[in-house]
Amino acid sequence: MVPRSLSPALRAVATLLALGLVTPTVLLLPAAPAAVATVPPEPVEPLEVTIERLTPGEIPTSGTIEVGGTVTNVDDETWTTINLYPLLGGEPMTTPAQLREARRTDPLAYVGDRVTTPGPYAVIDRLEPGQSATYSFTVARSRLEATARGVYWFGVHALGQDTAGRDSVADGRARTFLPLVEQSSGDDGAGDEGAGQDRPRRPDGADVTMPVPVALVVPLRRRILHEADGSLAEPEVWADELGSNGTLGRLVSMGAQADGAPITWLVDPALTVAAAQLAAGNPARSLSPTVDPDAEDPDVAESDETPSPTADGSTGPGDEESVGPTASPSPSGSLAPDPVETEDLDPAVRSLARAAEGWLDSLTEAVRGDHQVLALPFGDLDVAGAAEQEPRLYAQARRLSGGTLPRVGAGTDPGLSSPLGYIDATAIGIADPAETILMTDLEVGLDEDGRAPSVVSVEGRDVVVSSSGAAQGGPGPGRRLSAISMRQRILSEAALRLLDPDPQPLVVVLPPGWSPDDPGEVIEELDTSWVDLDTVADAVSGVEATEVAAGDLRYPDSQQSSELDAGAVAAVQDLVDAGEVLQDVLTLNDRVGDVVAGEAFAAAAYTTRPVRRRARESLTSGTRAVRDLLTRIGVTTPTGVTLSSASGRLPATVVNDLDEPVTVRLDARSDLPMTLGVPDSILVPAGGRVGVLLEATTERQGIHNVSLLVTSVEGVPLGGRADLPIRAAQVSRVIWLIMGSGAVLLFGMIGLRLVRRVREARRADRAGQPS
């Protein structure tokens, strides 16, 4: 509670102190500063006023402006007879720099006079402590003394009465920006340096203003971490995010209410995969078959004209020639689990599954039409860190994103942007030429009027520059990033561009974590006669890029220090490699490698910068779990083998403890020279055993210590191992000589005895004959 007796100066000090308390929090959360904006500021007046409806979002040439909102008593006293009045600033702001300065203005500072005639415009009879009431009124254009083009302060003042009585100081206020673009015939154009004198006129005498292209970029990205088994962590948080009142739910609702106005979606494909996983009950990663088991060879491409696409449309991990946004149709589409019957799920899981399915259906409807969908590298990979440590990670993440948004079906173009809009030169250098790169104007640099070019060229690459000012929202008090505050700031930035001789397009990337309190109040009023709401591609089409040297980019040290370090990149690569080996081993699954890679990239995202330690734990636990699966494929052998000659056969049995068939090899190693012949591949059924005979050959006698290692077909060890001794008992040449001599002697003696018997027989025959 703030006492009514507190002077405006002291209240201003209190406001600054309140703002100071927020600053450390912002520094601690560099990847999601908008989350802080959802925390209501400390009240500095007894009555808290909001503007929740403002139609139109500009000062019209005639007619009225409708204003509505709420008044809340944040005091501990009762307030009565609360009168409400509109307020309009005196001199218009004509440069973006003035808007930036105005947003930082003390919420209690004088910015313009109340419109008191006729008055009051609305009255609230009574508000008890903590009680709120709505208000609504209209103010005629003729009551607003605004003639020069530009942006004016506009607000609502509440003046009430408490036990101390009533005075002329506002007891509550709300403020925003209100542009004046089209002047009526009665305006003299003062302050506009004659800019409207030669403008064409409509039949009613108002100026005809050529529209300025405005591209609104809606980012759909959030932190995605997995458990060791591949299921999504913190499912209860996802339930809030995807619901109708969650950040992701409201952003999609805002886009769905665009009513045909084209906008640009900036989407992490891993987000829709995660939603599909939740819609399927958040299962663990699957090893089930993804290819037809009756196919002759699941690894053979369907067409010789493409670089070996697998059944899911990807070209397989590690294919260096296949990386890039157009290399494969959309491998990420196969990463989303198939829908399941939610009635079979646990009640809590069922509720989350339905919320996720509803969000996916809403997004599918929202992206239809003339919208542009930019796909981030899969998992929203921290490209700045990957570019510095291991550029191939970016190529793999970009390949996974493909060209179609998973489970949504919308075609995508490759896009690149960080949550705060900072992209270093190294990341720009490795980006695909077809990529739309979005960069904040704070990195390019603003001139003294707060302006920056809409497109720059950095080392030959065109980069679209987004307006940081338009994404900052409006002034206090109250929510600076409310739907009305954001909308009016965007309109005001666009209006100021119309004052330039050669208006540049306005590209606005909504701040990270931003959630519109009223999704329907944003886009409808942006689509005015002088705003050409376009996609990014259409808005900057034909704009000549301004050359900016890479060394002139203002990439903050805080961003560089937040990038992926060597240890984090190594952890990512370990998990990616483990997933590739697992896919290589599974006979009928050609998807799990990409699934595991997607988990790795999500843990190395821009959005995980504030929780790098936790993300590292997610990576290491995932790697450990995948490697544990591989060790369930083993080999057994006899306790020992003796070779009776220079060669022989060694029996071994490969054991598969997984529920899916695997294809592996055996790698035989010996401490002494020995040749061991192994099969090129061994197919082992699920939960089965397969016996093999290995050919062993050696020229050396003695005991050979042999190790048999289970490996993938590519020769990567899986962890299964068997050690056994082989005794080579080879007979020497001397023994063979002795045995040969004995044989000669034996057969010689036999021959000699046969000769003697023949001679004796002949003698006996001669002795028996008569002489």
XYZ file of C-alpha atoms in Angstrom, residues 320 323 386 390-397 573 601:
13
model
C 27.904 -35.174 -45.348
C 23.014 -31.681 -45.197
C 28.083 -24.808 -32.480
C 31.653 -28.032 -34.227
C 29.897 -26.654 -37.346
C 28.692 -30.130 -38.372
C 26.175 -30.031 -35.539
C 24.410 -27.125 -37.236
C 24.349 -29.031 -40.533
C 22.774 -32.049 -38.823
C 20.218 -29.906 -36.978
C 28.361 -35.208 -30.022
C 20.178 -30.605 -30.109
